[in-house]
């Protein structure tokens, strides 16, 4: 069993984590800029955005984090079991579709839950369109996330970063147009943020459908070969591995979301002011997300090699990064 110095382990996990964290930060940056546009419309829209954004990100993270299991399983299979990778990825796409439908249904009706929780009806009415368009965007988003998890699993997390960077100008321009009503388009306010996300996800999915099947790395791993068999067993395997990851992450986000609901009881001013703080909190959370996902993928890789000493060293190294 090979070993390496603690410094090398720290450097390796940092280099692996940086593109993942940077990708998440770029995605959050698009939302942050959209919120800056929204702030021009007043406190009411900004206050509604707090309720809408953290409700949405908490619910959708169930799907996003569960699909992280794809990268873990791909990383494990990469060490001597390459023939399993096509089925992992294809069944990951199948699970992504199932999760997307379930999450979309919850989002579509989430305004009713906010009313039941006693939130201001004016704010909930503003947030309703945001939930609806993000529900529509959930399917393309989950498929794109699954493809990104494949690349992370084979040790190429920079692909996910490239995708995020290319999407950023699309979402900024779309948000500017639909939030503020520019270039003859209607002023949609908070709903415009979700419309921008929907447009961006559709464009990204179209590019993915064109590029992913013909990409050299995809052909190398024979993702769309006869090895790729849709299997309920494989779907359940991904689900049972990913669901605890999703539950833990969502539990942490839920604390921030519940705090925003309590803030809503204090009035529109307090809720709008909390938007600034919560956006920065989200940035910090995404940095730690990149580190933890990098660690899980590397641990899976070395677990396949039965290198327990190196696993222990990476866990220690991650605590110092």
Short mmCIF file of C-alpha atoms in Angstrom, two decimals, residues 8-278:
data_model
loop_
_atom_site.label_atom_id
_atom_site.label_comp_id
_atom_site.label_asym_id
_atom_site.label_seq_id
_atom_site.Cartn_x
_atom_site.Cartn_y
_atom_site.Cartn_z
CA UNK A 8 0.97 16.14 -0.32
CA UNK A 9 -2.40 14.82 0.83
CA UNK A 10 -3.53 18.33 1.77
CA UNK A 11 -2.39 19.66 -1.61
CA UNK A 12 -4.10 16.86 -3.50
CA UNK A 13 -7.44 17.22 -1.76
CA UNK A 14 -7.29 21.02 -2.13
CA UNK A 15 -6.63 20.80 -5.87
CA UNK A 16 -9.49 18.34 -6.25
CA UNK A 17 -11.88 20.38 -4.10
CA UNK A 18 -11.16 23.77 -5.68
CA UNK A 19 -12.99 23.21 -9.00
CA UNK A 20 -15.98 21.68 -7.19
CA UNK A 21 -16.20 24.54 -4.70
CA UNK A 22 -15.56 27.11 -7.43
CA UNK A 23 -18.34 25.62 -9.55
CA UNK A 24 -20.80 25.94 -6.66
CA UNK A 25 -19.62 29.48 -5.95
CA UNK A 26 -20.09 30.49 -9.60
CA UNK A 27 -23.64 29.11 -9.50
CA UNK A 28 -24.37 31.04 -6.30
CA UNK A 29 -22.77 34.14 -7.85
CA UNK A 30 -25.35 34.06 -10.62
CA UNK A 31 -28.11 34.06 -8.02
CA UNK A 32 -26.34 36.80 -6.01
CA UNK A 33 -26.18 39.09 -9.07
CA UNK A 34 -29.83 38.33 -9.82
CA UNK A 35 -30.69 39.44 -6.29
CA UNK A 36 -28.81 42.70 -6.87
CA UNK A 37 -31.11 43.36 -9.83
CA UNK A 38 -34.08 42.41 -7.68
CA UNK A 39 -33.03 44.85 -4.93
CA UNK A 40 -33.76 47.72 -7.35
CA UNK A 41 -37.46 46.85 -7.18
CA UNK A 42 -37.77 47.38 -3.45
CA UNK A 43 -37.96 45.67 -0.08
CA UNK A 44 -41.08 43.65 -0.82
CA UNK A 45 -39.46 41.70 -3.69
CA UNK A 46 -36.25 41.26 -1.69
CA UNK A 47 -38.10 39.98 1.37
CA UNK A 48 -40.04 37.50 -0.75
CA UNK A 49 -36.74 36.34 -2.24
CA UNK A 50 -35.48 35.27 1.18
CA UNK A 51 -38.45 32.98 1.72
CA UNK A 52 -38.35 31.68 -1.84
CA UNK A 53 -34.60 31.14 -2.27
CA UNK A 54 -33.90 29.23 0.93
CA UNK A 55 -37.06 27.16 0.61
CA UNK A 56 -36.05 26.27 -2.93
CA UNK A 57 -32.41 25.49 -2.23
CA UNK A 58 -33.29 23.33 0.78
CA UNK A 59 -35.82 21.24 -1.15
CA UNK A 60 -33.78 20.95 -4.35
CA UNK A 61 -30.64 19.98 -2.43
CA UNK A 62 -32.32 16.69 -1.56
CA UNK A 63 -31.96 15.79 -5.22
CA UNK A 64 -28.61 17.43 -5.90
CA UNK A 65 -26.88 15.88 -2.90
CA UNK A 66 -28.43 12.45 -3.42
CA UNK A 67 -27.05 12.38 -6.96
CA UNK A 68 -23.58 13.00 -5.49
CA UNK A 69 -23.54 9.24 -4.93
CA UNK A 70 -22.93 8.88 -8.68
CA UNK A 71 -19.45 10.42 -8.38
CA UNK A 72 -18.65 8.23 -5.36
CA UNK A 73 -19.68 5.02 -7.13
CA UNK A 74 -17.94 6.01 -10.37
CA UNK A 75 -14.73 6.77 -8.45
CA UNK A 76 -14.92 3.36 -6.76
CA UNK A 77 -15.61 1.54 -10.05
CA UNK A 78 -12.75 3.38 -11.78
CA UNK A 79 -10.30 1.27 -9.76
CA UNK A 80 -10.56 -2.03 -11.63
CA UNK A 81 -14.30 -2.22 -12.37
CA UNK A 82 -14.66 0.07 -15.38
CA UNK A 83 -17.41 -2.10 -16.85
CA UNK A 84 -19.75 -0.94 -14.06
CA UNK A 85 -19.45 2.78 -14.85
CA UNK A 86 -21.95 2.87 -17.77
CA UNK A 87 -24.72 1.35 -15.64
CA UNK A 88 -23.94 3.68 -12.73
CA UNK A 89 -24.24 6.75 -14.95
CA UNK A 90 -27.36 5.63 -16.86
CA UNK A 91 -29.15 4.64 -13.67
CA UNK A 92 -27.99 7.93 -12.17
CA UNK A 93 -29.85 9.71 -14.98
CA UNK A 94 -32.95 7.57 -14.30
CA UNK A 95 -32.86 8.42 -10.60
CA UNK A 96 -32.32 12.09 -11.45
CA UNK A 97 -35.55 12.06 -13.50
CA UNK A 98 -37.52 10.44 -10.67
CA UNK A 99 -36.15 12.87 -8.08
CA UNK A 100 -36.76 15.84 -10.38
CA UNK A 101 -40.44 14.95 -10.79
CA UNK A 102 -40.94 14.53 -7.04
CA UNK A 103 -39.15 17.76 -6.14
CA UNK A 104 -40.95 19.68 -8.90
CA UNK A 105 -44.33 18.63 -7.50
CA UNK A 106 -43.34 19.86 -4.03
CA UNK A 107 -42.06 23.17 -5.39
CA UNK A 108 -45.18 23.74 -7.47
CA UNK A 109 -47.35 23.67 -4.35
CA UNK A 110 -44.88 25.11 -1.86
CA UNK A 111 -46.60 28.50 -1.68
CA UNK A 112 -49.50 26.76 0.09
CA UNK A 113 -47.11 25.45 2.76
CA UNK A 114 -45.71 28.94 3.34
CA UNK A 115 -49.22 30.28 3.86
CA UNK A 116 -49.91 27.45 6.30
CA UNK A 117 -46.74 28.42 8.17
CA UNK A 118 -48.16 31.91 8.63
CA UNK A 119 -45.96 33.83 6.19
CA UNK A 120 -47.13 37.16 4.77
CA UNK A 121 -49.61 36.45 1.90
CA UNK A 122 -48.18 39.38 -0.13
CA UNK A 123 -44.70 37.81 -0.01
CA UNK A 124 -46.01 34.34 -0.80
CA UNK A 125 -47.91 35.68 -3.83
CA UNK A 126 -44.66 37.19 -5.15
CA UNK A 127 -42.76 33.92 -4.52
CA UNK A 128 -45.33 31.69 -6.24
CA UNK A 129 -44.00 32.25 -9.77
CA UNK A 130 -40.45 31.65 -8.53
CA UNK A 131 -41.44 28.20 -7.28
CA UNK A 132 -43.31 27.35 -10.48
CA UNK A 133 -40.48 28.16 -12.88
CA UNK A 134 -37.89 26.44 -10.71
CA UNK A 135 -40.15 23.39 -10.67
CA UNK A 136 -40.03 23.40 -14.49
CA UNK A 137 -36.23 23.83 -14.40
CA UNK A 138 -35.72 20.90 -12.04
CA UNK A 139 -35.57 18.15 -14.68
CA UNK A 140 -32.90 19.70 -16.92
CA UNK A 141 -30.98 20.81 -13.83
CA UNK A 142 -30.90 17.30 -12.33
CA UNK A 143 -29.73 15.77 -15.62
CA UNK A 144 -26.91 18.32 -15.89
CA UNK A 145 -25.89 17.70 -12.27
CA UNK A 146 -25.72 13.95 -12.95
CA UNK A 147 -23.43 14.47 -15.92
CA UNK A 148 -21.21 16.70 -13.79
CA UNK A 149 -21.04 13.97 -11.13
CA UNK A 150 -19.74 11.53 -13.74
CA UNK A 151 -16.86 13.87 -14.55
CA UNK A 152 -16.08 14.41 -10.86
CA UNK A 153 -16.06 10.65 -10.32
CA UNK A 154 -13.48 10.03 -13.04
CA UNK A 155 -11.24 12.73 -11.57
CA UNK A 156 -12.11 15.66 -13.86
CA UNK A 157 -13.99 18.13 -11.61
CA UNK A 158 -12.80 21.04 -13.76
CA UNK A 159 -15.44 20.09 -16.35
CA UNK A 160 -18.15 21.01 -13.85
CA UNK A 161 -16.44 24.38 -13.32
CA UNK A 162 -16.29 25.04 -17.07
CA UNK A 163 -20.02 24.32 -17.37
CA UNK A 164 -20.80 26.72 -14.51
CA UNK A 165 -18.62 29.50 -15.96
CA UNK A 166 -20.23 29.16 -19.40
CA UNK A 167 -23.71 29.35 -17.85
CA UNK A 168 -22.97 32.45 -15.79
CA UNK A 169 -23.34 35.09 -18.54
CA UNK A 170 -26.57 33.45 -19.73
CA UNK A 171 -28.22 33.65 -16.32
CA UNK A 172 -26.96 37.21 -15.69
CA UNK A 173 -28.27 38.54 -19.01
CA UNK A 174 -31.56 36.65 -18.65
CA UNK A 175 -32.04 37.87 -15.08
CA UNK A 176 -31.31 41.46 -16.08
CA UNK A 177 -33.89 41.23 -18.86
CA UNK A 178 -36.71 39.48 -16.99
CA UNK A 179 -36.23 40.84 -13.45
CA UNK A 180 -36.09 44.48 -14.52
CA UNK A 181 -38.14 44.22 -17.72
CA UNK A 182 -35.49 45.28 -20.23
CA UNK A 183 -35.52 45.14 -24.06
CA UNK A 184 -39.31 45.12 -24.28
CA UNK A 185 -39.74 42.13 -21.95
CA UNK A 186 -42.18 42.22 -19.01
CA UNK A 187 -40.86 43.15 -15.57
CA UNK A 188 -41.22 39.86 -13.69
CA UNK A 189 -39.36 40.67 -10.47
CA UNK A 190 -38.61 37.59 -8.37
CA UNK A 191 -40.29 35.33 -10.93
CA UNK A 192 -37.75 36.70 -13.44
CA UNK A 193 -34.92 35.18 -11.38
CA UNK A 194 -36.50 31.75 -11.82
CA UNK A 195 -37.22 32.37 -15.51
CA UNK A 196 -33.52 33.16 -16.01
CA UNK A 197 -32.60 29.92 -14.25
CA UNK A 198 -35.10 27.98 -16.38
CA UNK A 199 -33.68 29.40 -19.62
CA UNK A 200 -30.12 28.69 -18.50
CA UNK A 201 -30.91 25.08 -17.58
CA UNK A 202 -32.66 24.45 -20.91
CA UNK A 203 -29.68 25.84 -22.86
CA UNK A 204 -27.26 23.79 -20.77
CA UNK A 205 -29.31 20.62 -21.26
CA UNK A 206 -29.46 21.12 -25.03
CA UNK A 207 -25.67 21.53 -25.14
CA UNK A 208 -25.33 18.44 -22.93
CA UNK A 209 -27.60 16.36 -25.18
CA UNK A 210 -25.50 17.34 -28.19
CA UNK A 211 -22.03 17.08 -26.60
CA UNK A 212 -22.26 14.36 -23.94
CA UNK A 213 -23.00 11.37 -26.24
CA UNK A 214 -20.11 12.23 -28.61
CA UNK A 215 -17.53 13.36 -26.01
CA UNK A 216 -14.29 11.43 -26.18
CA UNK A 217 -14.21 10.68 -22.46
CA UNK A 218 -17.81 9.39 -22.59
CA UNK A 219 -16.93 7.08 -25.47
CA UNK A 220 -13.88 5.88 -23.55
CA UNK A 221 -16.05 4.71 -20.67
CA UNK A 222 -18.73 3.40 -23.09
CA UNK A 223 -21.53 5.17 -21.22
CA UNK A 224 -24.10 4.44 -23.95
CA UNK A 225 -22.94 0.91 -24.69
CA UNK A 226 -24.78 -2.36 -24.05
CA UNK A 227 -23.11 -2.44 -20.65
CA UNK A 228 -25.43 0.33 -19.55
CA UNK A 229 -28.51 -1.48 -18.29
CA UNK A 230 -31.37 0.23 -16.47
CA UNK A 231 -31.72 -1.61 -13.19
CA UNK A 232 -33.94 -1.00 -10.18
CA UNK A 233 -31.18 -2.49 -8.04
CA UNK A 234 -28.63 0.06 -9.30
CA UNK A 235 -31.09 2.93 -8.84
CA UNK A 236 -31.76 1.83 -5.25
CA UNK A 237 -28.02 1.50 -4.65
CA UNK A 238 -27.42 5.11 -5.71
CA UNK A 239 -30.44 6.27 -3.72
CA UNK A 240 -29.49 4.49 -0.49
CA UNK A 241 -25.92 5.79 -0.69
CA UNK A 242 -26.87 9.33 -1.65
CA UNK A 243 -29.95 9.89 0.50
CA UNK A 244 -28.05 10.12 3.83
CA UNK A 245 -25.67 12.62 2.21
CA UNK A 246 -28.64 14.65 1.02
CA UNK A 247 -30.38 14.42 4.40
CA UNK A 248 -27.30 15.69 6.27
CA UNK A 249 -26.72 18.61 3.92
CA UNK A 250 -30.40 19.53 3.81
CA UNK A 251 -30.56 19.41 7.60
CA UNK A 252 -27.88 22.09 7.77
CA UNK A 253 -29.61 24.24 5.15
CA UNK A 254 -32.96 23.74 6.85
CA UNK A 255 -31.65 25.53 9.93
CA UNK A 256 -31.01 28.66 7.84
CA UNK A 257 -34.37 28.27 6.10
CA UNK A 258 -36.31 27.96 9.35
CA UNK A 259 -34.47 31.02 10.67
CA UNK A 260 -35.69 32.96 7.61
CA UNK A 261 -39.27 31.84 8.36
CA UNK A 262 -38.95 33.15 11.91
CA UNK A 263 -37.52 36.38 10.47
CA UNK A 264 -40.67 36.63 8.36
CA UNK A 265 -42.75 36.94 11.52
CA UNK A 266 -40.81 40.12 12.35
CA UNK A 267 -41.89 41.87 9.19
CA UNK A 268 -40.75 42.76 5.69
CA UNK A 269 -37.87 45.02 6.74
CA UNK A 270 -36.22 42.36 8.90
CA UNK A 271 -36.67 39.73 6.21
CA UNK A 272 -35.23 41.93 3.45
CA UNK A 273 -32.22 42.85 5.62
CA UNK A 274 -31.50 39.19 6.33
CA UNK A 275 -31.04 38.56 2.59
CA UNK A 276 -27.59 40.16 2.68
CA UNK A 277 -26.35 37.97 5.53
CA UNK A 278 -27.84 34.75 4.22
#
